[in-house]
Amino acid sequence: MKKLTIIGNWKMNKNSQETKEFLDVFNTEYLNNKEKISDSIVFGIAAPFTNLYLFNKNDKLKSVAQNFSNFSSGAYTGEISASMLKDLNVSMVVLGHSERRQYFYETDETVNLKTHQALKEGITPIVCVGETLEEYEAGKTKEVILKQLKGSLKDVNDFSKIIIAYEPVWAIGTGKTATAEIAQDVCEFIRKNTAANVTIQYGGSVSPANIQELMNQKDIDGALVGGASLKPESFIKLLTLNK
Ligand code: PGA
């Protein structure tokens, strides 16, 4: 089986108690389902900064951040640096999620600065791209994706060190998944415009019911999952590919 990278994106959900409860159930369920989870699946949770320390205790489940600063340290009130994340064994960071682009004014330029900071610090960036419903309906998907790739990944030379997450904005949290054909078509386009060895995730209403079909697509190497990653039983089902 090809290598798959499946990451839960918890967004602004769960306090420390709720995180501990998730981990308790997850750890038991993981042992119960271990033989159904392929060794070629890399998995983790992008939890809020304040709970990342709780993931240190599970060596299989990677701790992932949802954002970080493009600066290394200094007078940047409210920011979190790469070295602070590395203290907590964080090995990946989600960058330029559409919610950050929409509500927190992130642009391809800031995502590009953060991508280079992550590469410099040895943290794997998960760079998100995706078109809005309006752009999708206007047939502009590939034009938008190409612009985001060019801007967000400017001057990136080694694509083997990054992950690109294709997340159509119209499919996030809406229950409307892109069909496997649409997702494959865009992911193939992303690979052609970046490099053969880049890891490409699909995200947007991924669930236990549709994960297997999506992961069977040639150019989809994993998933970035919001809602279906919040319950341990459902997250485990994503890892077993619903077996
Ligand atoms: P969703 O979120 O799975 O709830 O659609 C995906 C994401 O925002 O990464």
Short mmCIF file of C-alpha atoms and ligand atoms in Angstrom, two decimals:
data_model
loop_
_atom_site.label_atom_id
_atom_site.label_comp_id
_atom_site.label_asym_id
_atom_site.label_seq_id
_atom_site.Cartn_x
_atom_site.Cartn_y
_atom_site.Cartn_z
CA MET A 1 0.00 0.00 0.00
CA LYS A 2 1.20 3.52 -0.75
CA LYS A 3 2.20 5.76 2.15
CA LEU A 4 -0.76 7.81 3.43
CA THR A 5 -0.64 10.83 5.74
CA ILE A 6 -3.92 11.32 7.62
CA ILE A 7 -4.13 14.36 9.87
CA GLY A 8 -7.05 15.46 12.03
CA ASN A 9 -7.60 19.21 12.14
CA TRP A 10 -9.36 20.05 15.37
CA LYS A 11 -9.57 23.78 14.66
CA MET A 12 -10.64 25.69 17.83
CA ASN A 13 -12.16 22.68 19.56
CA LYS A 14 -11.52 20.80 22.82
CA ASN A 15 -10.04 22.03 26.10
CA SER A 16 -7.40 20.01 27.94
CA GLN A 17 -9.92 17.79 29.73
CA GLU A 18 -11.68 16.96 26.46
CA THR A 19 -8.34 16.29 24.81
CA LYS A 20 -7.33 13.89 27.62
CA GLU A 21 -10.67 12.09 27.26
CA PHE A 22 -10.12 11.74 23.49
CA LEU A 23 -6.61 10.38 24.03
CA ASP A 24 -7.71 7.85 26.66
CA VAL A 25 -10.30 6.35 24.31
CA PHE A 26 -8.04 6.68 21.28
CA ASN A 27 -5.18 4.81 22.93
CA THR A 28 -7.44 1.87 23.84
CA GLU A 29 -9.16 1.81 20.47
CA TYR A 30 -5.83 2.04 18.71
CA LEU A 31 -4.62 -1.12 20.45
CA ASN A 32 -7.92 -2.88 19.65
CA ASN A 33 -7.65 -1.98 15.96
CA LYS A 34 -3.89 -2.11 15.52
CA GLU A 35 -3.87 -4.99 13.03
CA LYS A 36 -6.31 -3.09 10.79
CA ILE A 37 -4.11 0.01 10.59
CA SER A 38 -1.44 -0.28 7.91
CA ASP A 39 2.17 0.53 8.82
CA SER A 40 2.24 2.78 5.79
CA ILE A 41 -0.21 5.22 7.41
CA VAL A 42 1.33 8.25 9.13
CA PHE A 43 -1.20 10.00 11.34
CA GLY A 44 -1.55 12.90 13.72
CA ILE A 45 -3.77 15.59 15.16
CA ALA A 46 -3.48 19.33 14.63
CA ALA A 47 -4.69 20.45 18.06
CA PRO A 48 -4.85 23.97 19.50
CA PHE A 49 -1.43 25.16 20.76
CA THR A 50 -2.46 24.89 24.42
CA ASN A 51 -3.10 21.15 24.17
CA LEU A 52 -0.16 20.04 22.04
CA TYR A 53 1.81 19.03 25.15
CA LEU A 54 -0.73 16.26 25.79
CA PHE A 55 0.24 14.46 22.58
CA ASN A 56 3.84 13.94 23.68
CA LYS A 57 2.92 10.74 25.45
CA ASN A 58 1.75 8.85 22.36
CA ASP A 59 4.64 8.02 20.05
CA LYS A 60 2.47 6.92 17.09
CA LEU A 61 0.15 9.92 17.04
CA LYS A 62 2.03 12.94 15.72
CA SER A 63 1.36 16.34 17.19
CA VAL A 64 0.72 18.93 14.53
CA ALA A 65 0.25 22.70 14.89
CA GLN A 66 -2.46 24.67 13.08
CA ASN A 67 -0.30 27.72 12.46
CA PHE A 68 2.92 29.36 13.66
CA SER A 69 5.01 32.49 13.23
CA ASN A 70 7.33 33.15 10.33
CA PHE A 71 9.61 34.93 12.84
CA SER A 72 12.09 33.02 15.01
CA SER A 73 11.72 35.01 18.26
CA GLY A 74 11.37 38.54 19.58
CA ALA A 75 8.79 41.29 19.94
CA TYR A 76 5.82 39.61 18.22
CA THR A 77 3.06 39.63 20.84
CA GLY A 78 0.68 36.71 20.56
CA GLU A 79 2.84 34.61 18.25
CA ILE A 80 4.23 31.07 18.65
CA SER A 81 7.62 30.15 17.19
CA ALA A 82 8.95 27.00 15.57
CA SER A 83 11.35 26.36 18.45
CA MET A 84 8.45 26.51 20.96
CA LEU A 85 6.64 23.88 18.87
CA LYS A 86 9.75 21.71 18.58
CA ASP A 87 9.96 21.70 22.40
CA LEU A 88 6.62 19.85 22.27
CA ASN A 89 7.77 17.40 19.55
CA VAL A 90 5.59 19.04 16.92
CA SER A 91 6.77 17.79 13.55
CA MET A 92 4.24 19.30 11.14
CA VAL A 93 2.35 22.57 10.81
CA VAL A 94 -0.80 23.38 8.84
CA LEU A 95 -0.32 26.61 6.88
CA GLY A 96 -2.75 28.81 4.97
CA HIS A 97 -5.91 26.90 5.86
CA SER A 98 -8.84 28.60 4.12
CA GLU A 99 -10.24 29.68 7.51
CA ARG A 100 -6.98 31.51 8.21
CA ARG A 101 -7.04 33.06 4.76
CA GLN A 102 -10.69 34.08 5.19
CA TYR A 103 -10.83 35.30 8.80
CA PHE A 104 -7.23 36.18 9.67
CA TYR A 105 -6.02 37.80 6.46
CA GLU A 106 -3.40 35.20 5.58
CA THR A 107 -2.18 35.58 2.02
CA ASP A 108 -0.05 33.51 -0.33
CA GLU A 109 2.85 35.81 0.66
CA THR A 110 2.54 35.12 4.42
CA VAL A 111 2.02 31.42 3.74
CA ASN A 112 5.19 31.47 1.65
CA LEU A 113 7.19 33.10 4.48
CA LYS A 114 5.88 30.51 6.94
CA THR A 115 6.60 27.64 4.54
CA HIS A 116 10.26 28.71 4.30
CA GLN A 117 10.44 29.14 8.08
CA ALA A 118 9.07 25.62 8.57
CA LEU A 119 11.57 24.15 6.09
CA LYS A 120 14.44 26.03 7.77
CA GLU A 121 13.34 24.70 11.19
CA GLY A 122 12.81 21.10 10.03
CA ILE A 123 9.04 21.12 10.53
CA THR A 124 6.95 19.69 7.66
CA PRO A 125 4.59 22.35 6.30
CA ILE A 126 1.10 21.23 5.23
CA VAL A 127 0.27 24.00 2.78
CA CYS A 128 -3.47 24.35 2.10
CA VAL A 129 -4.94 25.47 -1.20
CA GLY A 130 -8.50 25.43 -2.47
CA GLU A 131 -11.10 27.36 -4.42
CA THR A 132 -14.33 28.91 -3.14
CA LEU A 133 -17.77 27.80 -4.32
CA GLU A 134 -18.01 30.87 -6.54
CA GLU A 135 -14.68 30.08 -8.18
CA TYR A 136 -15.63 26.42 -8.55
CA GLU A 137 -18.93 27.28 -10.22
CA ALA A 138 -17.19 29.72 -12.54
CA GLY A 139 -14.86 26.91 -13.69
CA LYS A 140 -11.81 28.68 -12.22
CA THR A 141 -10.57 25.91 -9.92
CA LYS A 142 -7.26 25.21 -11.65
CA GLU A 143 -6.51 28.89 -12.28
CA VAL A 144 -7.02 29.64 -8.56
CA ILE A 145 -5.00 26.61 -7.42
CA LEU A 146 -2.10 27.49 -9.71
CA LYS A 147 -1.99 31.05 -8.38
CA GLN A 148 -2.03 29.79 -4.77
CA LEU A 149 0.70 27.23 -5.50
CA LYS A 150 2.92 29.79 -7.24
CA GLY A 151 2.51 32.30 -4.41
CA SER A 152 2.54 30.01 -1.38
CA LEU A 153 5.37 27.78 -2.64
CA LYS A 154 7.57 30.40 -4.30
CA ASP A 155 11.25 29.40 -4.19
CA VAL A 156 10.52 25.96 -2.72
CA ASN A 157 12.97 23.57 -4.36
CA ASP A 158 12.62 20.32 -2.46
CA PHE A 159 8.99 19.25 -2.69
CA SER A 160 9.71 15.98 -0.89
CA LYS A 161 9.79 17.98 2.36
CA ILE A 162 6.35 19.49 2.05
CA ILE A 163 2.72 18.36 2.01
CA ILE A 164 0.09 20.14 -0.07
CA ALA A 165 -3.52 19.84 1.11
CA TYR A 166 -6.16 20.42 -1.56
CA GLU A 167 -9.25 21.59 0.30
CA PRO A 168 -12.07 23.01 -1.83
CA VAL A 169 -13.62 25.66 0.43
CA TRP A 170 -17.13 24.57 -0.60
CA ALA A 171 -16.46 21.09 0.79
CA ILE A 172 -15.15 22.13 4.22
CA GLY A 173 -17.59 21.43 7.03
CA THR A 174 -20.49 21.31 4.59
CA GLY A 175 -20.90 17.56 4.20
CA LYS A 176 -20.36 18.11 0.44
CA THR A 177 -17.25 16.12 -0.45
CA ALA A 178 -15.69 16.65 -3.83
CA THR A 179 -16.25 13.43 -5.73
CA ALA A 180 -13.20 11.20 -5.87
CA GLU A 181 -12.92 12.08 -9.59
CA ILE A 182 -12.89 15.85 -8.95
CA ALA A 183 -10.41 15.46 -6.09
CA GLN A 184 -8.14 13.20 -8.17
CA ASP A 185 -8.25 15.55 -11.15
CA VAL A 186 -7.17 18.57 -9.07
CA CYS A 187 -4.55 16.60 -7.12
CA GLU A 188 -3.06 15.34 -10.41
CA PHE A 189 -2.95 18.94 -11.61
CA ILE A 190 -1.16 19.93 -8.38
CA ARG A 191 1.44 17.17 -8.83
CA LYS A 192 2.07 18.16 -12.46
CA ASN A 193 2.66 21.74 -11.39
CA THR A 194 4.92 20.93 -8.43
CA ALA A 195 6.86 17.66 -8.34
CA ALA A 196 6.29 13.91 -8.63
CA ASN A 197 7.53 13.32 -5.08
CA VAL A 198 5.25 15.79 -3.27
CA THR A 199 2.69 14.42 -0.78
CA ILE A 200 -0.84 15.61 -1.64
CA GLN A 201 -3.73 15.40 0.81
CA TYR A 202 -7.40 15.92 0.09
CA GLY A 203 -9.56 17.69 2.68
CA GLY A 204 -13.22 18.66 2.87
CA SER A 205 -15.92 16.51 4.53
CA VAL A 206 -13.73 13.40 4.58
CA SER A 207 -15.45 10.71 6.67
CA PRO A 208 -15.15 6.98 7.37
CA ALA A 209 -17.72 6.45 4.59
CA ASN A 210 -15.70 8.10 1.82
CA ILE A 211 -12.07 7.81 2.92
CA GLN A 212 -11.31 4.57 1.16
CA GLU A 213 -12.48 5.72 -2.26
CA LEU A 214 -10.60 9.00 -1.90
CA MET A 215 -7.37 7.30 -0.78
CA ASN A 216 -7.58 4.87 -3.71
CA GLN A 217 -7.02 7.75 -6.12
CA LYS A 218 -3.60 7.80 -7.73
CA ASP A 219 -2.62 11.34 -6.78
CA ILE A 220 -4.17 11.47 -3.29
CA ASP A 221 -1.63 10.57 -0.60
CA GLY A 222 -3.62 11.34 2.52
CA ALA A 223 -6.34 13.42 4.10
CA LEU A 224 -6.78 16.51 6.26
CA VAL A 225 -9.92 15.89 8.28
CA GLY A 226 -11.93 18.28 10.45
CA GLY A 227 -15.26 17.10 11.84
CA ALA A 228 -14.65 13.35 11.50
CA SER A 229 -11.42 13.57 13.54
CA LEU A 230 -13.06 14.92 16.70
CA LYS A 231 -14.37 11.59 18.01
CA PRO A 232 -11.79 8.86 18.70
CA GLU A 233 -13.97 6.08 17.24
CA SER A 234 -14.42 8.00 14.01
CA PHE A 235 -10.73 8.98 13.80
CA ILE A 236 -9.76 5.30 14.23
CA LYS A 237 -12.14 4.41 11.37
CA LEU A 238 -10.32 6.88 9.16
CA LEU A 239 -7.03 5.14 10.01
CA THR A 240 -8.38 1.67 9.27
CA LEU A 241 -9.89 3.08 6.03
CA ASN A 242 -13.24 2.04 7.47
CA LYS A 243 -12.32 -1.63 7.83
P1 PGA B 1 -14.00 19.04 7.45
O1 PGA B 1 -12.77 20.08 7.60
O2 PGA B 1 -13.41 17.66 7.36
O3 PGA B 1 -14.82 19.24 8.70
O4 PGA B 1 -14.74 19.40 6.21
C1 PGA B 1 -11.61 19.89 6.84
C2 PGA B 1 -10.62 20.99 7.13
O5 PGA B 1 -11.03 22.15 7.33
O6 PGA B 1 -9.39 20.75 7.16
#
